[in-house]
PDB file of C-alpha atoms in Angstrom:
ATOM      1  CA  UNK A   1      27.209 -20.519  -1.001  1.00  0.00           C
ATOM      2  CA  UNK A   2      23.845 -18.781  -0.663  1.00  0.00           C
ATOM      3  CA  UNK A   3      20.967 -20.279  -2.640  1.00  0.00           C
ATOM      4  CA  UNK A   4      17.247 -19.818  -3.285  1.00  0.00           C
ATOM      5  CA  UNK A   5      14.879 -22.759  -2.804  1.00  0.00           C
ATOM      6  CA  UNK A   6      11.453 -22.420  -4.426  1.00  0.00           C
ATOM      7  CA  UNK A   7       8.685 -24.943  -3.757  1.00  0.00           C
ATOM      8  CA  UNK A   8       5.549 -24.630  -5.868  1.00  0.00           C
ATOM      9  CA  UNK A   9       2.279 -26.337  -6.711  1.00  0.00           C
ATOM     10  CA  UNK A  10      -0.890 -25.648  -8.678  1.00  0.00           C
ATOM     11  CA  UNK A  11      -4.219 -27.447  -8.334  1.00  0.00           C
ATOM     12  CA  UNK A  12      -7.710 -26.884  -9.724  1.00  0.00           C
ATOM     13  CA  UNK A  13      -9.415 -27.281  -6.321  1.00  0.00           C
ATOM     14  CA  UNK A  14     -12.704 -29.106  -5.802  1.00  0.00           C
ATOM     15  CA  UNK A  15     -15.205 -26.844  -7.589  1.00  0.00           C
ATOM     16  CA  UNK A  16     -13.685 -25.340 -10.751  1.00  0.00           C
ATOM     17  CA  UNK A  17     -13.838 -27.368 -13.949  1.00  0.00           C
ATOM     18  CA  UNK A  18     -10.295 -26.421 -14.956  1.00  0.00           C
ATOM     19  CA  UNK A  19      -7.260 -24.522 -13.725  1.00  0.00           C
ATOM     20  CA  UNK A  20      -6.937 -20.900 -14.886  1.00  0.00           C
ATOM     21  CA  UNK A  21      -3.866 -20.209 -12.719  1.00  0.00           C
ATOM     22  CA  UNK A  22      -0.331 -20.086 -14.111  1.00  0.00           C
ATOM     23  CA  UNK A  23       3.038 -20.147 -12.396  1.00  0.00           C
ATOM     24  CA  UNK A  24       6.618 -19.188 -13.240  1.00  0.00           C
ATOM     25  CA  UNK A  25       9.711 -20.151 -11.240  1.00  0.00           C
ATOM     26  CA  UNK A  26      12.613 -18.717 -13.191  1.00  0.00           C
ATOM     27  CA  UNK A  27      12.596 -20.633 -16.515  1.00  0.00           C
ATOM     28  CA  UNK A  28      10.115 -23.266 -15.244  1.00  0.00           C
ATOM     29  CA  UNK A  29       6.517 -22.521 -16.272  1.00  0.00           C
ATOM     30  CA  UNK A  30       3.261 -24.259 -15.371  1.00  0.00           C
ATOM     31  CA  UNK A  31       0.093 -23.122 -17.137  1.00  0.00           C
ATOM     32  CA  UNK A  32      -3.404 -24.449 -16.593  1.00  0.00           C
ATOM     33  CA  UNK A  33      -2.317 -27.868 -15.350  1.00  0.00           C
ATOM     34  CA  UNK A  34      -2.040 -29.651 -12.008  1.00  0.00           C
ATOM     35  CA  UNK A  35       1.043 -30.736 -10.063  1.00  0.00           C
ATOM     36  CA  UNK A  36       0.642 -34.096  -8.369  1.00  0.00           C
ATOM     37  CA  UNK A  37       3.086 -33.114  -5.603  1.00  0.00           C
ATOM     38  CA  UNK A  38       4.957 -29.916  -4.639  1.00  0.00           C
ATOM     39  CA  UNK A  39       7.990 -29.296  -6.849  1.00  0.00           C
ATOM     40  CA  UNK A  40      11.189 -27.814  -5.348  1.00  0.00           C
ATOM     41  CA  UNK A  41      13.831 -25.973  -7.367  1.00  0.00           C
ATOM     42  CA  UNK A  42      17.177 -24.682  -6.100  1.00  0.00           C
ATOM     43  CA  UNK A  43      19.001 -21.760  -7.715  1.00  0.00           C
ATOM     44  CA  UNK A  44      22.310 -20.080  -6.855  1.00  0.00           C
ATOM     45  CA  UNK A  45      21.908 -16.567  -5.510  1.00  0.00           C
ATOM     46  CA  UNK A  46      23.081 -14.008  -8.039  1.00  0.00           C
ATOM     47  CA  UNK A  47      21.182 -13.371 -11.264  1.00  0.00           C
ATOM     48  CA  UNK A  48      17.601 -12.059 -10.916  1.00  0.00           C
ATOM     49  CA  UNK A  49      15.148 -14.874 -10.219  1.00  0.00           C
ATOM     50  CA  UNK A  50      11.444 -14.187 -10.797  1.00  0.00           C
ATOM     51  CA  UNK A  51       8.698 -16.223  -9.145  1.00  0.00           C
ATOM     52  CA  UNK A  52       5.172 -15.291 -10.206  1.00  0.00           C
ATOM     53  CA  UNK A  53       1.601 -16.538  -9.787  1.00  0.00           C
ATOM     54  CA  UNK A  54      -1.120 -15.337 -12.176  1.00  0.00           C
ATOM     55  CA  UNK A  55      -4.834 -15.998 -11.629  1.00  0.00           C
ATOM     56  CA  UNK A  56      -7.043 -15.699 -14.724  1.00  0.00           C
ATOM     57  CA  UNK A  57     -10.224 -13.738 -14.145  1.00  0.00           C
ATOM     58  CA  UNK A  58     -13.185 -15.984 -13.458  1.00  0.00           C
ATOM     59  CA  UNK A  59     -16.454 -15.182 -15.179  1.00  0.00           C
ATOM     60  CA  UNK A  60     -14.600 -13.769 -18.185  1.00  0.00           C
ATOM     61  CA  UNK A  61     -13.272 -15.699 -21.192  1.00  0.00           C
ATOM     62  CA  UNK A  62      -9.830 -17.246 -21.591  1.00  0.00           C
ATOM     63  CA  UNK A  63      -8.488 -16.558 -18.118  1.00  0.00           C
ATOM     64  CA  UNK A  64      -5.994 -19.375 -18.556  1.00  0.00           C
ATOM     65  CA  UNK A  65      -4.701 -17.734 -21.750  1.00  0.00           C
ATOM     66  CA  UNK A  66      -4.156 -14.392 -20.015  1.00  0.00           C
ATOM     67  CA  UNK A  67      -2.425 -15.908 -16.993  1.00  0.00           C
ATOM     68  CA  UNK A  68      -0.164 -18.079 -19.162  1.00  0.00           C
ATOM     69  CA  UNK A  69       0.796 -15.130 -21.336  1.00  0.00           C
ATOM     70  CA  UNK A  70       1.819 -13.091 -18.298  1.00  0.00           C
ATOM     71  CA  UNK A  71       3.957 -15.711 -16.558  1.00  0.00           C
ATOM     72  CA  UNK A  72       5.664 -16.630 -19.836  1.00  0.00           C
ATOM     73  CA  UNK A  73       6.487 -12.973 -20.470  1.00  0.00           C
ATOM     74  CA  UNK A  74       7.798 -12.452 -16.921  1.00  0.00           C
ATOM     75  CA  UNK A  75       9.884 -15.624 -17.135  1.00  0.00           C
ATOM     76  CA  UNK A  76      11.382 -14.467 -20.439  1.00  0.00           C
ATOM     77  CA  UNK A  77      12.126 -11.006 -19.009  1.00  0.00           C
ATOM     78  CA  UNK A  78      13.360 -12.359 -15.666  1.00  0.00           C
ATOM     79  CA  UNK A  79      17.084 -11.829 -16.248  1.00  0.00           C
ATOM     80  CA  UNK A  80      16.449  -8.093 -16.816  1.00  0.00           C
ATOM     81  CA  UNK A  81      14.308  -7.487 -13.708  1.00  0.00           C
ATOM     82  CA  UNK A  82      17.102  -5.837 -11.743  1.00  0.00           C
ATOM     83  CA  UNK A  83      15.114  -3.177  -9.886  1.00  0.00           C
ATOM     84  CA  UNK A  84      11.703  -1.769  -9.028  1.00  0.00           C
ATOM     85  CA  UNK A  85      11.359   0.307 -12.186  1.00  0.00           C
ATOM     86  CA  UNK A  86      12.232  -2.665 -14.387  1.00  0.00           C
ATOM     87  CA  UNK A  87       9.480  -4.696 -12.696  1.00  0.00           C
ATOM     88  CA  UNK A  88       6.926  -1.908 -13.212  1.00  0.00           C
ATOM     89  CA  UNK A  89       7.876  -1.650 -16.873  1.00  0.00           C
ATOM     90  CA  UNK A  90       7.602  -5.425 -17.306  1.00  0.00           C
ATOM     91  CA  UNK A  91       4.115  -5.502 -15.781  1.00  0.00           C
ATOM     92  CA  UNK A  92       2.942  -2.713 -18.070  1.00  0.00           C
ATOM     93  CA  UNK A  93       4.347  -4.679 -21.020  1.00  0.00           C
ATOM     94  CA  UNK A  94       2.368  -7.701 -19.810  1.00  0.00           C
ATOM     95  CA  UNK A  95      -0.763  -5.574 -19.513  1.00  0.00           C
ATOM     96  CA  UNK A  96      -0.449  -4.355 -23.092  1.00  0.00           C
ATOM     97  CA  UNK A  97       0.277  -7.885 -24.302  1.00  0.00           C
ATOM     98  CA  UNK A  98      -2.947  -9.204 -22.730  1.00  0.00           C
ATOM     99  CA  UNK A  99      -5.015  -6.473 -24.373  1.00  0.00           C
ATOM    100  CA  UNK A 100      -3.341  -7.100 -27.729  1.00  0.00           C
ATOM    101  CA  UNK A 101      -3.957 -10.850 -27.516  1.00  0.00           C
ATOM    102  CA  UNK A 102      -7.589 -10.267 -26.531  1.00  0.00           C
ATOM    103  CA  UNK A 103      -8.079  -7.924 -29.478  1.00  0.00           C
ATOM    104  CA  UNK A 104      -7.014 -10.592 -31.945  1.00  0.00           C
ATOM    105  CA  UNK A 105      -9.779 -13.040 -30.996  1.00  0.00           C
ATOM    106  CA  UNK A 106     -13.435 -12.308 -30.129  1.00  0.00           C
ATOM    107  CA  UNK A 107     -13.383 -15.374 -27.878  1.00  0.00           C
ATOM    108  CA  UNK A 108     -10.800 -13.645 -25.697  1.00  0.00           C
ATOM    109  CA  UNK A 109     -12.562 -10.265 -25.417  1.00  0.00           C
ATOM    110  CA  UNK A 110     -12.087  -8.797 -21.881  1.00  0.00           C
ATOM    111  CA  UNK A 111      -9.825 -11.657 -20.787  1.00  0.00           C
ATOM    112  CA  UNK A 112      -7.562 -10.671 -17.902  1.00  0.00           C
ATOM    113  CA  UNK A 113      -5.515 -11.877 -14.978  1.00  0.00           C
ATOM    114  CA  UNK A 114      -4.105 -10.882 -11.640  1.00  0.00           C
ATOM    115  CA  UNK A 115      -0.419 -11.416 -10.886  1.00  0.00           C
ATOM    116  CA  UNK A 116       1.801 -11.453  -7.818  1.00  0.00           C
ATOM    117  CA  UNK A 117       5.400 -12.411  -7.298  1.00  0.00           C
ATOM    118  CA  UNK A 118       8.909 -11.758  -6.110  1.00  0.00           C
ATOM    119  CA  UNK A 119      12.232 -11.111  -7.766  1.00  0.00           C
ATOM    120  CA  UNK A 120      15.242 -12.363  -5.810  1.00  0.00           C
ATOM    121  CA  UNK A 121      18.335 -10.233  -6.383  1.00  0.00           C
ATOM    122  CA  UNK A 122      21.795 -10.639  -4.924  1.00  0.00           C
ATOM    123  CA  UNK A 123      21.162  -8.187  -2.095  1.00  0.00           C
ATOM    124  CA  UNK A 124      17.417  -7.499  -2.118  1.00  0.00           C
ATOM    125  CA  UNK A 125      13.971  -9.018  -2.519  1.00  0.00           C
ATOM    126  CA  UNK A 126      11.393  -7.270  -4.695  1.00  0.00           C
ATOM    127  CA  UNK A 127       7.685  -7.936  -4.235  1.00  0.00           C
ATOM    128  CA  UNK A 128       5.024  -7.018  -6.795  1.00  0.00           C
ATOM    129  CA  UNK A 129       1.354  -7.446  -7.591  1.00  0.00           C
ATOM    130  CA  UNK A 130      -1.561  -6.270  -9.694  1.00  0.00           C
ATOM    131  CA  UNK A 131      -4.947  -7.477  -8.466  1.00  0.00           C
ATOM    132  CA  UNK A 132      -5.678  -9.596  -5.405  1.00  0.00           C
ATOM    133  CA  UNK A 133      -3.125 -12.409  -5.658  1.00  0.00           C
ATOM    134  CA  UNK A 134      -0.803 -12.042  -2.700  1.00  0.00           C
ATOM    135  CA  UNK A 135       2.796 -11.919  -1.491  1.00  0.00           C
ATOM    136  CA  UNK A 136       3.581 -12.506   2.191  1.00  0.00           C
ATOM    137  CA  UNK A 137       6.754 -12.170   4.216  1.00  0.00           C
ATOM    138  CA  UNK A 138       6.809 -15.502   6.038  1.00  0.00           C
ATOM    139  CA  UNK A 139      10.229 -15.081   7.663  1.00  0.00           C
ATOM    140  CA  UNK A 140      10.429 -16.310  11.246  1.00  0.00           C
ATOM    141  CA  UNK A 141       7.154 -16.838  13.107  1.00  0.00           C
ATOM    142  CA  UNK A 142       5.193 -13.880  11.719  1.00  0.00           C
ATOM    143  CA  UNK A 143       3.184 -13.558   8.517  1.00  0.00           C
ATOM    144  CA  UNK A 144       2.993 -10.094   6.959  1.00  0.00           C
ATOM    145  CA  UNK A 145       1.281  -9.220   3.697  1.00  0.00           C
ATOM    146  CA  UNK A 146       3.562  -7.287   1.344  1.00  0.00           C
ATOM    147  CA  UNK A 147       1.219  -7.056  -1.641  1.00  0.00           C
ATOM    148  CA  UNK A 148      -1.551  -4.459  -1.862  1.00  0.00           C
ATOM    149  CA  UNK A 149      -5.009  -5.818  -2.668  1.00  0.00           C
ATOM    150  CA  UNK A 150      -6.672  -4.104  -5.626  1.00  0.00           C
ATOM    151  CA  UNK A 151     -10.141  -4.635  -4.211  1.00  0.00           C
ATOM    152  CA  UNK A 152     -12.683  -2.748  -2.085  1.00  0.00           C
ATOM    153  CA  UNK A 153     -13.166  -3.580   1.604  1.00  0.00           C
ATOM    154  CA  UNK A 154     -15.241  -6.740   2.159  1.00  0.00           C
ATOM    155  CA  UNK A 155     -18.899  -6.323   3.014  1.00  0.00           C
ATOM    156  CA  UNK A 156     -19.764  -6.333   6.730  1.00  0.00           C
ATOM    157  CA  UNK A 157     -19.556  -9.838   8.127  1.00  0.00           C
ATOM    158  CA  UNK A 158     -17.355 -11.077   5.289  1.00  0.00           C
ATOM    159  CA  UNK A 159     -13.603 -11.675   5.344  1.00  0.00           C
ATOM    160  CA  UNK A 160     -13.031 -11.509   1.575  1.00  0.00           C
ATOM    161  CA  UNK A 161     -14.500  -9.993  -1.587  1.00  0.00           C
ATOM    162  CA  UNK A 162     -14.578 -11.272  -5.156  1.00  0.00           C
ATOM    163  CA  UNK A 163     -14.380  -7.756  -6.619  1.00  0.00           C
ATOM    164  CA  UNK A 164     -11.049  -6.758  -8.199  1.00  0.00           C
ATOM    165  CA  UNK A 165     -10.409  -3.124  -9.143  1.00  0.00           C
ATOM    166  CA  UNK A 166      -7.198  -3.536 -11.159  1.00  0.00           C
ATOM    167  CA  UNK A 167      -5.973  -6.373 -13.371  1.00  0.00           C
ATOM    168  CA  UNK A 168      -3.747  -7.005 -16.345  1.00  0.00           C
ATOM    169  CA  UNK A 169      -6.192  -6.776 -19.228  1.00  0.00           C
ATOM    170  CA  UNK A 170      -9.779  -7.478 -18.270  1.00  0.00           C
ATOM    171  CA  UNK A 171     -11.543  -4.505 -19.843  1.00  0.00           C
ATOM    172  CA  UNK A 172     -13.121  -3.654 -23.199  1.00  0.00           C
ATOM    173  CA  UNK A 173     -10.539  -0.952 -23.898  1.00  0.00           C
ATOM    174  CA  UNK A 174      -6.799  -0.884 -23.104  1.00  0.00           C
ATOM    175  CA  UNK A 175      -6.040   0.875 -19.827  1.00  0.00           C
ATOM    176  CA  UNK A 176      -2.744   1.402 -17.973  1.00  0.00           C
ATOM    177  CA  UNK A 177      -2.026  -0.250 -14.638  1.00  0.00           C
ATOM    178  CA  UNK A 178      -0.296   0.980 -11.503  1.00  0.00           C
ATOM    179  CA  UNK A 179       1.649  -2.019 -10.177  1.00  0.00           C
ATOM    180  CA  UNK A 180       2.482  -2.317  -6.495  1.00  0.00           C
ATOM    181  CA  UNK A 181       6.238  -2.885  -6.164  1.00  0.00           C
ATOM    182  CA  UNK A 182       8.394  -2.782  -3.027  1.00  0.00           C
ATOM    183  CA  UNK A 183      11.924  -3.777  -2.055  1.00  0.00           C
ATOM    184  CA  UNK A 184      13.522  -5.162   1.102  1.00  0.00           C
ATOM    185  CA  UNK A 185      17.115  -6.072   1.974  1.00  0.00           C
ATOM    186  CA  UNK A 186      17.904  -9.754   1.492  1.00  0.00           C
ATOM    187  CA  UNK A 187      19.136 -11.962   4.336  1.00  0.00           C
ATOM    188  CA  UNK A 188      19.717 -15.678   4.717  1.00  0.00           C
ATOM    189  CA  UNK A 189      16.546 -17.143   6.212  1.00  0.00           C
ATOM    190  CA  UNK A 190      14.179 -14.843   4.338  1.00  0.00           C
ATOM    191  CA  UNK A 191      10.992 -16.560   3.217  1.00  0.00           C
ATOM    192  CA  UNK A 192       8.180 -15.397   0.958  1.00  0.00           C
ATOM    193  CA  UNK A 193       4.812 -16.931   0.092  1.00  0.00           C
ATOM    194  CA  UNK A 194       3.291 -16.060  -3.298  1.00  0.00           C
ATOM    195  CA  UNK A 195      -0.231 -17.352  -3.933  1.00  0.00           C
ATOM    196  CA  UNK A 196      -3.559 -16.973  -5.668  1.00  0.00           C
ATOM    197  CA  UNK A 197      -6.741 -16.265  -3.719  1.00  0.00           C
ATOM    198  CA  UNK A 198      -7.654 -19.930  -4.018  1.00  0.00           C
ATOM    199  CA  UNK A 199      -5.479 -20.303  -0.910  1.00  0.00           C
ATOM    200  CA  UNK A 200      -6.187 -17.093   0.976  1.00  0.00           C
ATOM    201  CA  UNK A 201      -9.966 -16.869   0.491  1.00  0.00           C
ATOM    202  CA  UNK A 202     -10.771 -20.177   2.232  1.00  0.00           C
ATOM    203  CA  UNK A 203      -7.795 -20.207   4.638  1.00  0.00           C
ATOM    204  CA  UNK A 204      -7.371 -17.290   7.083  1.00  0.00           C
ATOM    205  CA  UNK A 205      -3.953 -15.682   7.529  1.00  0.00           C
ATOM    206  CA  UNK A 206      -3.780 -16.993  11.095  1.00  0.00           C
ATOM    207  CA  UNK A 207      -4.028 -20.587   9.879  1.00  0.00           C
ATOM    208  CA  UNK A 208      -1.473 -19.988   7.105  1.00  0.00           C
ATOM    209  CA  UNK A 209       0.931 -18.503   9.653  1.00  0.00           C
ATOM    210  CA  UNK A 210       0.454 -21.431  12.031  1.00  0.00           C
ATOM    211  CA  UNK A 211       1.267 -23.949   9.292  1.00  0.00           C
ATOM    212  CA  UNK A 212       4.353 -22.034   8.173  1.00  0.00           C
ATOM    213  CA  UNK A 213       5.666 -21.885  11.742  1.00  0.00           C
ATOM    214  CA  UNK A 214       6.045 -25.664  11.826  1.00  0.00           C
ATOM    215  CA  UNK A 215       6.621 -26.618   8.182  1.00  0.00           C
ATOM    216  CA  UNK A 216       8.914 -25.541   5.349  1.00  0.00           C
ATOM    217  CA  UNK A 217       9.397 -26.202   1.646  1.00  0.00           C
ATOM    218  CA  UNK A 218       7.525 -29.272   0.333  1.00  0.00           C
ATOM    219  CA  UNK A 219       5.711 -30.147   3.552  1.00  0.00           C
ATOM    220  CA  UNK A 220       4.608 -26.542   4.009  1.00  0.00           C
ATOM    221  CA  UNK A 221       3.268 -26.359   0.450  1.00  0.00           C
ATOM    222  CA  UNK A 222       1.377 -29.619   0.928  1.00  0.00           C
ATOM    223  CA  UNK A 223      -0.156 -28.537   4.252  1.00  0.00           C
ATOM    224  CA  UNK A 224      -1.258 -25.184   2.794  1.00  0.00           C
ATOM    225  CA  UNK A 225      -2.878 -26.946  -0.172  1.00  0.00           C
ATOM    226  CA  UNK A 226      -4.572 -29.433   2.167  1.00  0.00           C
ATOM    227  CA  UNK A 227      -5.952 -26.605   4.307  1.00  0.00           C
ATOM    228  CA  UNK A 228      -7.549 -25.036   1.221  1.00  0.00           C
ATOM    229  CA  UNK A 229      -8.975 -28.399   0.136  1.00  0.00           C
ATOM    230  CA  UNK A 230     -10.300 -29.111   3.642  1.00  0.00           C
ATOM    231  CA  UNK A 231     -12.008 -25.701   3.519  1.00  0.00           C
ATOM    232  CA  UNK A 232     -13.895 -26.753   0.394  1.00  0.00           C
ATOM    233  CA  UNK A 233     -11.355 -26.001  -2.342  1.00  0.00           C
ATOM    234  CA  UNK A 234     -13.665 -23.407  -3.931  1.00  0.00           C
ATOM    235  CA  UNK A 235     -11.108 -22.077  -6.408  1.00  0.00           C
ATOM    236  CA  UNK A 236      -7.859 -22.939  -8.168  1.00  0.00           C
ATOM    237  CA  UNK A 237      -4.985 -23.127  -5.661  1.00  0.00           C
ATOM    238  CA  UNK A 238      -1.513 -22.017  -6.721  1.00  0.00           C
ATOM    239  CA  UNK A 239       1.355 -21.138  -4.422  1.00  0.00           C
ATOM    240  CA  UNK A 240       5.117 -20.789  -4.313  1.00  0.00           C
ATOM    241  CA  UNK A 241       7.309 -20.699  -1.209  1.00  0.00           C
ATOM    242  CA  UNK A 242      10.621 -18.876  -1.691  1.00  0.00           C
ATOM    243  CA  UNK A 243      13.383 -19.416   0.864  1.00  0.00           C
ATOM    244  CA  UNK A 244      16.909 -17.970   0.981  1.00  0.00           C
ATOM    245  CA  UNK A 245      19.417 -20.429   2.441  1.00  0.00           C
ATOM    246  CA  UNK A 246      23.181 -20.835   2.805  1.00  0.00           C
TER     247      UNK A 246
END
């Protein structure tokens, strides 16, 4: 019987005072806390399974509230995410929910979050994002980014940028979002990496790909986390590895 194995972790890194990332793996939710070791979950292939990472906006209030709200909403809606349009609708619902929650409390004014994730269906894999959290196809020996960064090109001589041009919430007035959603046929052996920029800013894609060529599941998650820590751990680090097996 085909199955989906999801290995996930979340860590505050070495610089941030607390963790503003949140994570959903189907019904399992982790918000603003730290996992001591990678956690692996196994699900039968069939019903829609959502895996999402949300990264609260730094420099703005209540990022951990916004990211938690989004992953909780996606987890609750997960069973209904049966196609690209359903995912787009769910992300717009999340966007409105963040603005509504921010409007209720002056301490949350302009709070926002990025989000990225996958939905595993019986015969396809959906990828989605708003902001600069990422989804990669890590099947085989290659690493290919599937998400679309909502950010301008980095300045000359820089590999990354901290500027984000689209988020869920994050502004003084409610504004719609245009989520990036794509679909691919599902096959046994497919693997996806979903992560916040706490992994990808300090660790280049080439190093991520090299680690994923020799490790899988829990060991892969640990080695990716360690690479980010060894690079200074400048931000919260949250990642989920999704693998289709049989």
